[in-house]
Rosetta silent file (secondary structure, phi, psi, omega in degrees, C-alpha in Angstrom):
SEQUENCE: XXXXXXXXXXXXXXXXXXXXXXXXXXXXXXXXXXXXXXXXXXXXXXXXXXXXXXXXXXXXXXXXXXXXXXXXXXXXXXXXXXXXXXXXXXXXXXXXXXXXXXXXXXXXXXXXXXXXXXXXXXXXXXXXXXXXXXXXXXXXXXXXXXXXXXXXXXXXXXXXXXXXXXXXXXXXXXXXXXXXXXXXXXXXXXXXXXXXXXXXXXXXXXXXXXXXXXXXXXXXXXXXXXXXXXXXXXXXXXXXXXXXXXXXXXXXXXXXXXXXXXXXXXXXXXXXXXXXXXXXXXXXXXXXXXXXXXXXXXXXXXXXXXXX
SCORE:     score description
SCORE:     0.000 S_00000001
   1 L     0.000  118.106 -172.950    0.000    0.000    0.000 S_00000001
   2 L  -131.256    0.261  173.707    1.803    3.220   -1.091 S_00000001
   3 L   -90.283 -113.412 -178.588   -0.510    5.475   -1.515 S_00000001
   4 E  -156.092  127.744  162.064   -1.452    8.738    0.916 S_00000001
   5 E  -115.605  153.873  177.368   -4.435    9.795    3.317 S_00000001
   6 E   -33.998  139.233  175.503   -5.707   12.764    4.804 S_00000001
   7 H   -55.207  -46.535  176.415   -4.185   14.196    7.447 S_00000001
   8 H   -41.512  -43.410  177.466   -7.989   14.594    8.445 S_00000001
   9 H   -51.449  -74.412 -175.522   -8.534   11.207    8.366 S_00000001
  10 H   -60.815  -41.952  169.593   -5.620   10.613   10.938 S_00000001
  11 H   -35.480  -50.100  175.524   -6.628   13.514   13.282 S_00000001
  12 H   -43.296  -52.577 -151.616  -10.343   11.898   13.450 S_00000001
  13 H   -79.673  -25.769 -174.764   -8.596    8.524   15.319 S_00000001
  14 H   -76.923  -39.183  174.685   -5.897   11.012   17.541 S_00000001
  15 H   -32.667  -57.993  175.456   -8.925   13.054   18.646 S_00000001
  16 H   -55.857  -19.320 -168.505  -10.726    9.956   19.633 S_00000001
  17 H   -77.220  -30.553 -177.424   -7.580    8.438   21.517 S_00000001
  18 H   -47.557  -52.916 -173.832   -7.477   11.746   23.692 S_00000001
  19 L   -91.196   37.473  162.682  -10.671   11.687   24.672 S_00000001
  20 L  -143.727   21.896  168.541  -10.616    7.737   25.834 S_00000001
  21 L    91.042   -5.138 -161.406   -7.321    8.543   27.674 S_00000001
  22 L   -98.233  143.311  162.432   -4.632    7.315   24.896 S_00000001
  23 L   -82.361  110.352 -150.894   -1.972    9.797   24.591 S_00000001
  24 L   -75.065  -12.472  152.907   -2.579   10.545   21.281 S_00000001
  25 H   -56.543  -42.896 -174.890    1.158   11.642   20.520 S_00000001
  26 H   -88.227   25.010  141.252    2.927    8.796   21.682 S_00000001
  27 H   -95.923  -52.802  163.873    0.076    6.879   19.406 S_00000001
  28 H   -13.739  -65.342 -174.311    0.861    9.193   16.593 S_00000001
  29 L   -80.290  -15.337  159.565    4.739    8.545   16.747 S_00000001
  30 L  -100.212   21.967  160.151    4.134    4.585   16.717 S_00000001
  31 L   -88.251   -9.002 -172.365    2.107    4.876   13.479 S_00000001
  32 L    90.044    5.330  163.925    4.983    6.422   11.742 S_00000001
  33 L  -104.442  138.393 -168.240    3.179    9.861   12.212 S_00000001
  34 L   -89.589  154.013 -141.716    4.633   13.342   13.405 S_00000001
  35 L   -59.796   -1.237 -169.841    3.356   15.108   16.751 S_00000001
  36 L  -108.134    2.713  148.106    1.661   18.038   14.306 S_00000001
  37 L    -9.458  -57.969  167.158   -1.122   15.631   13.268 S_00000001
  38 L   -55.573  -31.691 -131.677   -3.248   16.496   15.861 S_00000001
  39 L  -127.016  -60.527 -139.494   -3.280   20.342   15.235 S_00000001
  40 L  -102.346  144.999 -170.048   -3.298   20.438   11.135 S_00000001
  41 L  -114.708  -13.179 -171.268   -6.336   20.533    8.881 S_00000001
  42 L  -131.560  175.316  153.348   -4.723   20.313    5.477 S_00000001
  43 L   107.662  157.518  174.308   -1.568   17.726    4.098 S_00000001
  44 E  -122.982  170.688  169.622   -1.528   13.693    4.041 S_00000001
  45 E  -133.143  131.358 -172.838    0.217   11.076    6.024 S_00000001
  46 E   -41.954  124.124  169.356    1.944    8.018    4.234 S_00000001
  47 L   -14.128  -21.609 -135.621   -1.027    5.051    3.296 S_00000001
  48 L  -112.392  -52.914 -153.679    0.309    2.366    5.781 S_00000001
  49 H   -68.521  -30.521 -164.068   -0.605    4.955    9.187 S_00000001
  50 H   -53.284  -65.079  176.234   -4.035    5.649    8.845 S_00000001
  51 H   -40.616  -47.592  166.857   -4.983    2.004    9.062 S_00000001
  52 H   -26.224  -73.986 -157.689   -2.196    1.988   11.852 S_00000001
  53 H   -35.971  -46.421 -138.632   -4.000    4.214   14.068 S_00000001
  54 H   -93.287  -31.642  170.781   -7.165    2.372   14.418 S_00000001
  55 H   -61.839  -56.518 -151.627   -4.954   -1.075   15.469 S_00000001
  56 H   -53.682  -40.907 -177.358   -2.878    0.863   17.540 S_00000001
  57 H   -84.785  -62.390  165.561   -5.644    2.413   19.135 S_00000001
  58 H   -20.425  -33.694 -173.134   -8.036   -0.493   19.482 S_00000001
  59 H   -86.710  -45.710 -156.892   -5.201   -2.720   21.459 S_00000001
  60 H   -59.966  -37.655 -165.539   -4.248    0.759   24.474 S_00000001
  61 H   -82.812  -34.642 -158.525   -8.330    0.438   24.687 S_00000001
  62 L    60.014   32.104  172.415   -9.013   -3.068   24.452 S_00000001
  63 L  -110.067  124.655 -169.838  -12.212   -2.657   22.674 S_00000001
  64 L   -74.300  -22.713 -160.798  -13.647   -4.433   19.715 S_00000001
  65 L  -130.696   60.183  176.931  -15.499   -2.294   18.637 S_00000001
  66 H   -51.532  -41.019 -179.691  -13.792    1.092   18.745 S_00000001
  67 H   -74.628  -26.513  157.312  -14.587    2.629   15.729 S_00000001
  68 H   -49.714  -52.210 -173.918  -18.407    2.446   16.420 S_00000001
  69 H   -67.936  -20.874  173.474  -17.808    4.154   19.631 S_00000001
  70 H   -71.874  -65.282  170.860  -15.548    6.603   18.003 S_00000001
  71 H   -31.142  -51.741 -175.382  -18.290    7.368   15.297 S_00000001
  72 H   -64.519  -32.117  160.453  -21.021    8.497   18.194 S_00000001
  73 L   -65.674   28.129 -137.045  -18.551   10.699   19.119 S_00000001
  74 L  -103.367  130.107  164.208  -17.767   12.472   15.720 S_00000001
  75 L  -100.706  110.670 -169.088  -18.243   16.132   15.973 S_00000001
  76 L   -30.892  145.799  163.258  -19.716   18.058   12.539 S_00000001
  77 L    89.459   -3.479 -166.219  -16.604   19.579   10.475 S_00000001
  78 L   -65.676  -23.319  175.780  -14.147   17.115   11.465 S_00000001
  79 L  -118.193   31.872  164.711  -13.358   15.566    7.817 S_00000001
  80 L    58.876 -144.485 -159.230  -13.955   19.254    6.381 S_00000001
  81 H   -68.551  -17.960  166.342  -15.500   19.329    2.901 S_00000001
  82 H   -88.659  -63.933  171.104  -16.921   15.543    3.202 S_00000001
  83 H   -17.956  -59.431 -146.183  -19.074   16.775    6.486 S_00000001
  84 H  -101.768  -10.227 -169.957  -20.432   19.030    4.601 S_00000001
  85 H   -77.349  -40.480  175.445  -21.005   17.658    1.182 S_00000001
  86 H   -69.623  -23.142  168.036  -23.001   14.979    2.762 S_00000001
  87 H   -70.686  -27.009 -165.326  -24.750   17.285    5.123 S_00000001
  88 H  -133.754   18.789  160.456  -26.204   19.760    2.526 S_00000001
  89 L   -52.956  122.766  164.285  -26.756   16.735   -0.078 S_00000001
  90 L   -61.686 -105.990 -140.001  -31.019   17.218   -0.645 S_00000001
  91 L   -73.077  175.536  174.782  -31.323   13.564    0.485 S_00000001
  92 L   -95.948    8.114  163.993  -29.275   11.150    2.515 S_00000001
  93 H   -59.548  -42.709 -144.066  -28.703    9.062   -0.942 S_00000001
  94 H   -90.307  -25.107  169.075  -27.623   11.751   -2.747 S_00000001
  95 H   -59.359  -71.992  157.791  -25.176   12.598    0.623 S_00000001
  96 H   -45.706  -16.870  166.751  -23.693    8.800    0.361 S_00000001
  97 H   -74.197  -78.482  159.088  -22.851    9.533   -3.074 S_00000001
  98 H   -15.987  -61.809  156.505  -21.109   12.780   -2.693 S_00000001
  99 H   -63.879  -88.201 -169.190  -19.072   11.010   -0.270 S_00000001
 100 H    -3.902  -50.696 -172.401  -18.699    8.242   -2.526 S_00000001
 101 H   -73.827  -38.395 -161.740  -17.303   10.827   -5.095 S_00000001
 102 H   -96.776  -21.524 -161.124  -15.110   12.976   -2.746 S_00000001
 103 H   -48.151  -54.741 -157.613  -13.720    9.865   -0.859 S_00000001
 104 L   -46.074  -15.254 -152.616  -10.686    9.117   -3.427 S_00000001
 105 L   -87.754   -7.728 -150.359  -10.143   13.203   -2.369 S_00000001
 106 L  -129.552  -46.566 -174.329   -9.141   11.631    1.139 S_00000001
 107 E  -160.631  130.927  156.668   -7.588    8.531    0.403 S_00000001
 108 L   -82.337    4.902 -171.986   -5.585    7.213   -2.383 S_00000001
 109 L  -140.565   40.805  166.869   -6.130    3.516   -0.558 S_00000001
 110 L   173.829  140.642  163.250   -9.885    3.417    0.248 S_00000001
 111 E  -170.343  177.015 -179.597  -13.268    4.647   -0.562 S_00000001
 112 E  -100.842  111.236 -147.027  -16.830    3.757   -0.710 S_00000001
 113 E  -122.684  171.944  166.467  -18.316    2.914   -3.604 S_00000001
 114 E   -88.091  108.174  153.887  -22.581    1.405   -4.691 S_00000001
 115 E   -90.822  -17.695 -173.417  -22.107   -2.014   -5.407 S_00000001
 116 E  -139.905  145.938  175.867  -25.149   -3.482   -5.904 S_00000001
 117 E  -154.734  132.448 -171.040  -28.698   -1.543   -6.363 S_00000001
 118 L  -137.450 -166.506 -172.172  -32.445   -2.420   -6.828 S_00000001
 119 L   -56.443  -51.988  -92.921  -36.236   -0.454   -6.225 S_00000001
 120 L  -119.614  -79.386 -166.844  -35.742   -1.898   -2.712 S_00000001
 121 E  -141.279 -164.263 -161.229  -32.377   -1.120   -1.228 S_00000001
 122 E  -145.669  140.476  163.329  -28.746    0.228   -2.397 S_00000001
 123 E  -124.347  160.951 -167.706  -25.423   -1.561   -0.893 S_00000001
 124 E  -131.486  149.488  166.353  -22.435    0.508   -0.582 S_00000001
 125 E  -142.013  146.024  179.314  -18.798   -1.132    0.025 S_00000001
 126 E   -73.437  128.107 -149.383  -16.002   -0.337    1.363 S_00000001
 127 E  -135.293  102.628  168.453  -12.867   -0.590   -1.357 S_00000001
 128 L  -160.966  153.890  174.852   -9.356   -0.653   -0.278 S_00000001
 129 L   -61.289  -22.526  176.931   -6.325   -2.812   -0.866 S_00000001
 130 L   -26.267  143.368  152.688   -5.814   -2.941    2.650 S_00000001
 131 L  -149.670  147.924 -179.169   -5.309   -5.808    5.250 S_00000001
 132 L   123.562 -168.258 -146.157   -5.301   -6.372    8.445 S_00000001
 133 H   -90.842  -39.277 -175.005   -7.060   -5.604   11.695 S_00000001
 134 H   -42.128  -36.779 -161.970   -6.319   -1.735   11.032 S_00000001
 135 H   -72.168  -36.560 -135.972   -8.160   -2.054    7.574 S_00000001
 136 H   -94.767  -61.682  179.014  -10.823   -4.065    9.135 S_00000001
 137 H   -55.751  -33.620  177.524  -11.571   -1.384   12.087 S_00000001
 138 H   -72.593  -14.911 -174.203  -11.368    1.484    9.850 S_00000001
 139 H   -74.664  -37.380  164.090  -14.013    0.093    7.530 S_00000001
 140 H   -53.192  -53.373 -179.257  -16.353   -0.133   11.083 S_00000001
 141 H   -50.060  -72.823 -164.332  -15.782    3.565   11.388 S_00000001
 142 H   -21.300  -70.367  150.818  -16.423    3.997    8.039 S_00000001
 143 H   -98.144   41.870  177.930  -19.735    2.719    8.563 S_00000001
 144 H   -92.707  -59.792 -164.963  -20.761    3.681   11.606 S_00000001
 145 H   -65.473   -7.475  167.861  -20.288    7.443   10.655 S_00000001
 146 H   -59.076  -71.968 -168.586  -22.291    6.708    7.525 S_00000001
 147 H   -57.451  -40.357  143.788  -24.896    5.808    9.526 S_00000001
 148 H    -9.108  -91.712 -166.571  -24.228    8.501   12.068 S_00000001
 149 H   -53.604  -45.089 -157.944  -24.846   11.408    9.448 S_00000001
 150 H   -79.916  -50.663  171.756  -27.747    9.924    7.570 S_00000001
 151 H   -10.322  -67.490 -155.147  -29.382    9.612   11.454 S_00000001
 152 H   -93.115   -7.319 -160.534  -28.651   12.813   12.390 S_00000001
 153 H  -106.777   -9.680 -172.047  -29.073   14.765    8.938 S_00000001
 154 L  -121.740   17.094 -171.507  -32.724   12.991    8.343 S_00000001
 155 L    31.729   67.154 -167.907  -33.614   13.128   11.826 S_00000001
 156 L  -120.321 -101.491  103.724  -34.541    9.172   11.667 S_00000001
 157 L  -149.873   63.152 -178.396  -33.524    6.216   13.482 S_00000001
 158 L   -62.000  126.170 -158.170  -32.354    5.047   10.251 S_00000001
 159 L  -127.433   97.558  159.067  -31.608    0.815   10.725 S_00000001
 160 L   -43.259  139.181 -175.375  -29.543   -0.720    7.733 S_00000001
 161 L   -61.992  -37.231 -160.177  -31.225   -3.781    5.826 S_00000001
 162 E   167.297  130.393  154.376  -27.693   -5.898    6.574 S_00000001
 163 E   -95.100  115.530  152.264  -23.917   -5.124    7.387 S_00000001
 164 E  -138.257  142.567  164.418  -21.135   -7.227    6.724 S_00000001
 165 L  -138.293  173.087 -154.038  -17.452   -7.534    7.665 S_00000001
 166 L   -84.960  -30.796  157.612  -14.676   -8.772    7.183 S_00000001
 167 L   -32.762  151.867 -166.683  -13.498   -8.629   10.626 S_00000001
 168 L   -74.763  171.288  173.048  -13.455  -12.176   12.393 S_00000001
 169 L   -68.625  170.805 -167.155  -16.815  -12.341   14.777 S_00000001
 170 L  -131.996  160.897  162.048  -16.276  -11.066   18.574 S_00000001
 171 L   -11.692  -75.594 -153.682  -17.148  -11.984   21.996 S_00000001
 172 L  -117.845  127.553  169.254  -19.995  -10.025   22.003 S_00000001
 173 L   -89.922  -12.947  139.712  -22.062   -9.134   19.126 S_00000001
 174 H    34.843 -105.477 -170.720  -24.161   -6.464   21.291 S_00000001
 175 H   -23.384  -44.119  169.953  -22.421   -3.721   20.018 S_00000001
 176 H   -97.461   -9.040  153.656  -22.670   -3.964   16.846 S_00000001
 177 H   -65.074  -54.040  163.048  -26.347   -4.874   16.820 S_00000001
 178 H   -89.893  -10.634  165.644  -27.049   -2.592   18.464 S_00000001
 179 H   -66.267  -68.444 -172.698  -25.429    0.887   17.058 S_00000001
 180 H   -75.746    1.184  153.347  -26.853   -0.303   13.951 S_00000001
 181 L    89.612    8.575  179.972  -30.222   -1.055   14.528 S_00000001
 182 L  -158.421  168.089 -168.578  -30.538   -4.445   13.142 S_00000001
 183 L   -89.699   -6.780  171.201  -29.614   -8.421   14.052 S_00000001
 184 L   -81.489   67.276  156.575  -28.037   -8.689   10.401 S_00000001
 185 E  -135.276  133.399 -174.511  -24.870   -8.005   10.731 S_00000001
 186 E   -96.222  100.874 -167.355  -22.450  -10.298    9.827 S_00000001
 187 L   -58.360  174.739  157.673  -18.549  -11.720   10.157 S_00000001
 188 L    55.165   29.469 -166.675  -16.011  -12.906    8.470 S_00000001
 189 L   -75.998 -172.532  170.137  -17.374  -11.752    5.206 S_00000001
 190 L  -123.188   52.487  141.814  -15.206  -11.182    2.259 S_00000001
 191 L  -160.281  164.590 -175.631  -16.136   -7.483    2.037 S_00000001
 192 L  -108.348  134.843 -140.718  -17.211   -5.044    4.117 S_00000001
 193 E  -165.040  137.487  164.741  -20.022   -3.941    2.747 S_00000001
 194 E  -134.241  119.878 -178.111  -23.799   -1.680    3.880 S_00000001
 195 E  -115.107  131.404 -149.246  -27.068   -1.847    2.535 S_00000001
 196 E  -123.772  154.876  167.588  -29.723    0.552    3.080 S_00000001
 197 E   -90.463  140.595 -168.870  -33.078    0.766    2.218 S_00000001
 198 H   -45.420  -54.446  169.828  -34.140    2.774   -0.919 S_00000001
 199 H   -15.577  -62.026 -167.190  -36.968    4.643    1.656 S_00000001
 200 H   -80.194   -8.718  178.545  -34.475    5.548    3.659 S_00000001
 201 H   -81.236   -5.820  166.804  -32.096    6.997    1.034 S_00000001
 202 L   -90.414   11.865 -168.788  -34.807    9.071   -0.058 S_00000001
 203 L   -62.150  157.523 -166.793  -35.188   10.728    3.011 S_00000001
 204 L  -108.790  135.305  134.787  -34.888   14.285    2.086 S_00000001
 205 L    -7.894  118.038  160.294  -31.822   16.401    4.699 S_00000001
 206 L   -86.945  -38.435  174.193  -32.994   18.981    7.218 S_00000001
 207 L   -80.292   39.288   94.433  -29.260   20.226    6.495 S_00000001
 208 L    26.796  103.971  161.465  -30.289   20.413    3.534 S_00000001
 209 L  -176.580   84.261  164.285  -28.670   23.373    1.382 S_00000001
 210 H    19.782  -90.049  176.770  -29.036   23.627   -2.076 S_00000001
 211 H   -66.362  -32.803 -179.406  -26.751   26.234   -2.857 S_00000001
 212 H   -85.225  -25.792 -176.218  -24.094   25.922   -1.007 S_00000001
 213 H   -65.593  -42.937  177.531  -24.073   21.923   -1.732 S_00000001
 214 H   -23.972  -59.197 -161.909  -23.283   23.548   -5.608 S_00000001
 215 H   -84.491   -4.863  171.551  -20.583   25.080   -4.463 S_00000001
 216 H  -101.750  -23.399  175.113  -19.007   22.362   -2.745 S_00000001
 217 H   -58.281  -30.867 -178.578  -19.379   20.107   -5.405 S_00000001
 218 L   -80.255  -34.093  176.831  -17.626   22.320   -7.530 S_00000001
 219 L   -59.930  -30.188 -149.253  -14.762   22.503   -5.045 S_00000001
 220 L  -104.973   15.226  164.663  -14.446   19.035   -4.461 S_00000001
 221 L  -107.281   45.905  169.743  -14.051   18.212   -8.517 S_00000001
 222 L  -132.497  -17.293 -163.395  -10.693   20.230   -8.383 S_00000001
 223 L   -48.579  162.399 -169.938   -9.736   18.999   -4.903 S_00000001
 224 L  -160.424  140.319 -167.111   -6.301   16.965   -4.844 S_00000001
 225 L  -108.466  133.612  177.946   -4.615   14.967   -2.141 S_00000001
 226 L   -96.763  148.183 -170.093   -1.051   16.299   -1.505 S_00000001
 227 L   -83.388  103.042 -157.170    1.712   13.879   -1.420 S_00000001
 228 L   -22.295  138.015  165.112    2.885   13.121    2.109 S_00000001
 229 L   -48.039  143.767 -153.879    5.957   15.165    2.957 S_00000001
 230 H   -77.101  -12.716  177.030    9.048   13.635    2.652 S_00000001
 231 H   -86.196  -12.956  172.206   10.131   13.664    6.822 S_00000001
 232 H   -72.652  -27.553  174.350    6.573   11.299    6.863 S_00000001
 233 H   -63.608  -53.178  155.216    8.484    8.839    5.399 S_00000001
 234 H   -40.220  -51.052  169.466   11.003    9.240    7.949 S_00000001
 235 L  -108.072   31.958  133.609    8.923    8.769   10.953 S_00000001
 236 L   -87.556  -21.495  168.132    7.355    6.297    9.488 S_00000001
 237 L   -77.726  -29.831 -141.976   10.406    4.460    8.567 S_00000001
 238 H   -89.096  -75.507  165.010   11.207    5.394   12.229 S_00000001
 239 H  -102.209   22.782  170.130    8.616    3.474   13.793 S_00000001
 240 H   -70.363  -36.597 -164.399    8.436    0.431   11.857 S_00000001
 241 H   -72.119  -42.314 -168.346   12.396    0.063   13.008 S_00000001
 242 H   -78.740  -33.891  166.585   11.254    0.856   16.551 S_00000001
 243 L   -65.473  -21.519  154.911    8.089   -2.067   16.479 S_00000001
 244 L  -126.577   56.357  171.164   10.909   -4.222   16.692 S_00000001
 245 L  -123.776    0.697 -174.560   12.314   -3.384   19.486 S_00000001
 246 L   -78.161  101.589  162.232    8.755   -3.401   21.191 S_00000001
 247 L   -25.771  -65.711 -175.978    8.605   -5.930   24.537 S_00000001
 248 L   -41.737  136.976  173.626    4.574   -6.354   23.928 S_00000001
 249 L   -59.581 -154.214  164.717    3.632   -9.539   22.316 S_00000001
 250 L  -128.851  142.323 -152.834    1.623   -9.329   19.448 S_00000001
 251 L   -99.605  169.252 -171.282   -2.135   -9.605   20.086 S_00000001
 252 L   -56.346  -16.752  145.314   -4.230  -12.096   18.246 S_00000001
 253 L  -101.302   30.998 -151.125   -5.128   -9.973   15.402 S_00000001
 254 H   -94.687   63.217  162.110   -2.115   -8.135   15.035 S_00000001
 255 H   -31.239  -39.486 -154.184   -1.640   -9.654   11.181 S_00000001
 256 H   -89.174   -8.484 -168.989   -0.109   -6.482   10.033 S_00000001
 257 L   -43.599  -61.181  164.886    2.993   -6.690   12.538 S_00000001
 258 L   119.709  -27.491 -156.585    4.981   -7.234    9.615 S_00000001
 259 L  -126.635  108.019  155.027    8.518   -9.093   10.825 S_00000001
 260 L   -46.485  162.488 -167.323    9.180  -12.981   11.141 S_00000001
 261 L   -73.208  -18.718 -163.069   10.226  -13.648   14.827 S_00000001
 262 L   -89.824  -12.093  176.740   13.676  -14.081   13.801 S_00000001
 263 L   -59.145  130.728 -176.801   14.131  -10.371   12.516 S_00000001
 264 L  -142.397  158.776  155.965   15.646   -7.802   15.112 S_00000001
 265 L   -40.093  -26.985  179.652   17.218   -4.392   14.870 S_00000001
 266 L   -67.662  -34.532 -158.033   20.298   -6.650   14.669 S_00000001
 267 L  -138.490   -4.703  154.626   19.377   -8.386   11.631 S_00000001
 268 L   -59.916  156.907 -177.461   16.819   -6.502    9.894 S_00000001
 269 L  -138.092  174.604 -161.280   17.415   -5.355    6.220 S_00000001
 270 H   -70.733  -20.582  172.363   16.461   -2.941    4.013 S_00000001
 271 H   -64.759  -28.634  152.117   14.190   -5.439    2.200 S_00000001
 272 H   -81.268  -17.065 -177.158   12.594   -6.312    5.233 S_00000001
 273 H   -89.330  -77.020 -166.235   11.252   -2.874    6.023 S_00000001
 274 L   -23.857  -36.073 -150.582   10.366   -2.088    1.776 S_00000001
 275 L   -93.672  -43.343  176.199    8.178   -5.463    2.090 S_00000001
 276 L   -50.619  -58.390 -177.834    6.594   -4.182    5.768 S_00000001
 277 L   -94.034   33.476  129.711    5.715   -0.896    3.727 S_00000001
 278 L    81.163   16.027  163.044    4.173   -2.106    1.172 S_00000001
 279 L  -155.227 -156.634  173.438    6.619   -0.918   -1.775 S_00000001
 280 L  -133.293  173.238 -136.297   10.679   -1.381   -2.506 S_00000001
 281 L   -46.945  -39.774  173.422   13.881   -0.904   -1.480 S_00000001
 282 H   -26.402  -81.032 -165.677   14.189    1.533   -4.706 S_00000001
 283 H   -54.879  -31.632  174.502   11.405    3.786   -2.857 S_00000001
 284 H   -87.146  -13.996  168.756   12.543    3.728    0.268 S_00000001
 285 H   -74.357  -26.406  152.908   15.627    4.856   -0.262 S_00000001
 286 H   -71.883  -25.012  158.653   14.458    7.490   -2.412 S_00000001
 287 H   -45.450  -69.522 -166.195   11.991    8.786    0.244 S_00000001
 288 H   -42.064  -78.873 -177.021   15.094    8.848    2.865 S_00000001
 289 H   -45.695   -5.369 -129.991   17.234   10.853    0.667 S_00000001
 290 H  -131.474  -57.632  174.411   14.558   13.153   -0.700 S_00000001
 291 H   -41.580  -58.661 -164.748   14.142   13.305    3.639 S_00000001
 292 L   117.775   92.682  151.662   18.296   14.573    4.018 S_00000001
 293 L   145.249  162.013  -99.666   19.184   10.956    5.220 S_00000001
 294 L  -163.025  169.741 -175.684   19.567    7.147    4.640 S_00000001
 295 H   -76.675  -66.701 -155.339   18.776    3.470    5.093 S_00000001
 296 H   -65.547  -42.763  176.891   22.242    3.354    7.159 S_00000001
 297 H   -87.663  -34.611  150.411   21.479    6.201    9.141 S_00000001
 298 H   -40.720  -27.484 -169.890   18.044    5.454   10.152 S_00000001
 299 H   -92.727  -67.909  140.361   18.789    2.212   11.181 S_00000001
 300 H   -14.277  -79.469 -165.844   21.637    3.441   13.270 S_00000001
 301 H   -57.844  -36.687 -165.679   19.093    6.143   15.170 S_00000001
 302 H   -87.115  -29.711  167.614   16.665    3.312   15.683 S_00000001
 303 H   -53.705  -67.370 -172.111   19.979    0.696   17.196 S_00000001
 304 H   -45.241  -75.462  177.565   20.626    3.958   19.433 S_00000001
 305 H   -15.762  -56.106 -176.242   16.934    4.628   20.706 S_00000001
 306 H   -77.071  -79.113  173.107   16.590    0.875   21.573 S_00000001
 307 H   -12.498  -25.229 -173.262   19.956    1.194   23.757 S_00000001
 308 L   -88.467    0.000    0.000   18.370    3.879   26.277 S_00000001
């Protein structure tokens, strides 16, 4: 996975870690992202961290099902120009769409797209190269906060016809029965994937506004995701090197960890990180230098670090 997501994107999961107690810096700096994350509204972060976050934060919480609980907490403006394109969308179909359209504007590695559609109902799925538990919890946000907005924008108690992910089933299935309003939702699927009923996508928006929806539409066909800065590489490179120097075991979904057991700061190579990130050696070495600095020297910083 090489491509780049909003900075916005990442901000949503450090907000949530604050306010459940995670120090959302020191979660920041072991996704490979730097401390101005929290604070910045425009700019991307490297493809691999986004996904990070949401493992990273799920294990300091222990919660399966974080990203629902993060979605009730989602505050209006927080992903910018998709809040509002979906907010001032006349309906909440025509809202899911928007988003649909705007996602790729967000993420080069994920978006939402209508896969299947009849008089009856519409399913939307979630579409990213992604794996792992990170992938699998961000896709849970994903459609929690769907359901979120079309709730709150059609003043409803809007209930999807059937959810499924990809995630493995949990403990407790409660949770997710219950945010979403119905006993169909479903594990281990092999997409993640929400289908709504045509009714409810006709619901027409009390936030609702015409004109201004024009005018976002027009922004959002010029809109362009900027290509993570080249020191994002760097502390991303930073704390893959640093994950193995990390005591904690690895927890029973941790897929994405990345490193056979026998790999150490001693004996990692550059070939082992390029494979971890999800391109090659070629690229990372051109990132570093592009950065002021090296395979040799990075490796070195991360040898030190682990010494203190």
């Amino acid at each position: 996975m090489t491509g780049s997501d909003s900075v916005l994107l990442a901000r949503f999961v450090l907000t949530r870690a604050r306010a459940a107690g995670v120090d959302p810096v020191a979660l920041a700096r072991a996704a490979g992202i730097g401390p101005g994350a929290l604070e910045a509204s425009a700019g991307s972060v490297p493809g691999q961290c986004y996904p990070r976050l949401w493992e990273l934060f799920e294990r300091r919480v222990d919660v399966p099902h974080v990203g629902l609980r993060a979605a009730e907490r989602y505050g209006m403006g927080e992903l910018g120009m998709m809040d509002y394109l979906l907010a001032t969308a006349p309906t909440v179909g025509e809202g899911f769409r928007a988003v649909g359209e705007f996602g790729s504007r967000l993420s080069g590695n994920r978006r939402v797209a209508v896969v299947a559609e009849t008089d009856r109902q519409v399913t939307f799925a979630s579409e990213t190269a992604a794996r792992g538990r990170g992938a699998e919890v961000a896709a849970q946000a994903s459609f929690a906060y769907l359901t979120g907005r079309a709730r709150l924008a059609a003043r409803a108690r809007i209930a999807p016809v059937a959810v499924t992910l990809r995630e493995r089933a949990p403990r407790r299935h409660g949770p997710y029965r219950e945010f979403f309003g119905t006993a169909a939702v479903d594990f281990g699927a092999e997409v993640d994937s929400l289908t709504l009923r045509r009714a409810d996508l006709d619901r027409p928006q009390h936030s609702a506004d015409p004109g201004l929806a024009a005018v976002l539409r027009r922004g959002a066909a010029v809109a362009t995701l900027s290509t993570p800065p080249a020191q994002a590489w760097v502390d991303l490179l930073a704390a893959e090197l640093d994950s193995l120097s990390d005591p904690a075991p690895p927890g029973p979904d941790r897929d994405t960890a990345g490193f056979p057991a026998a790999v150490s700061l001693d004996t990692v190579s550059l070939s082992d990180i390029a494979r971890r990130l999800g391109t090659s050696p070629r690229t990372v070495q051109r990132r570093l230098a592009a950065a002021g600095t090296s395979w040799s020297r990075e490796l070195a910083n991360a040898r030190r670090r682990a010494a203190w």
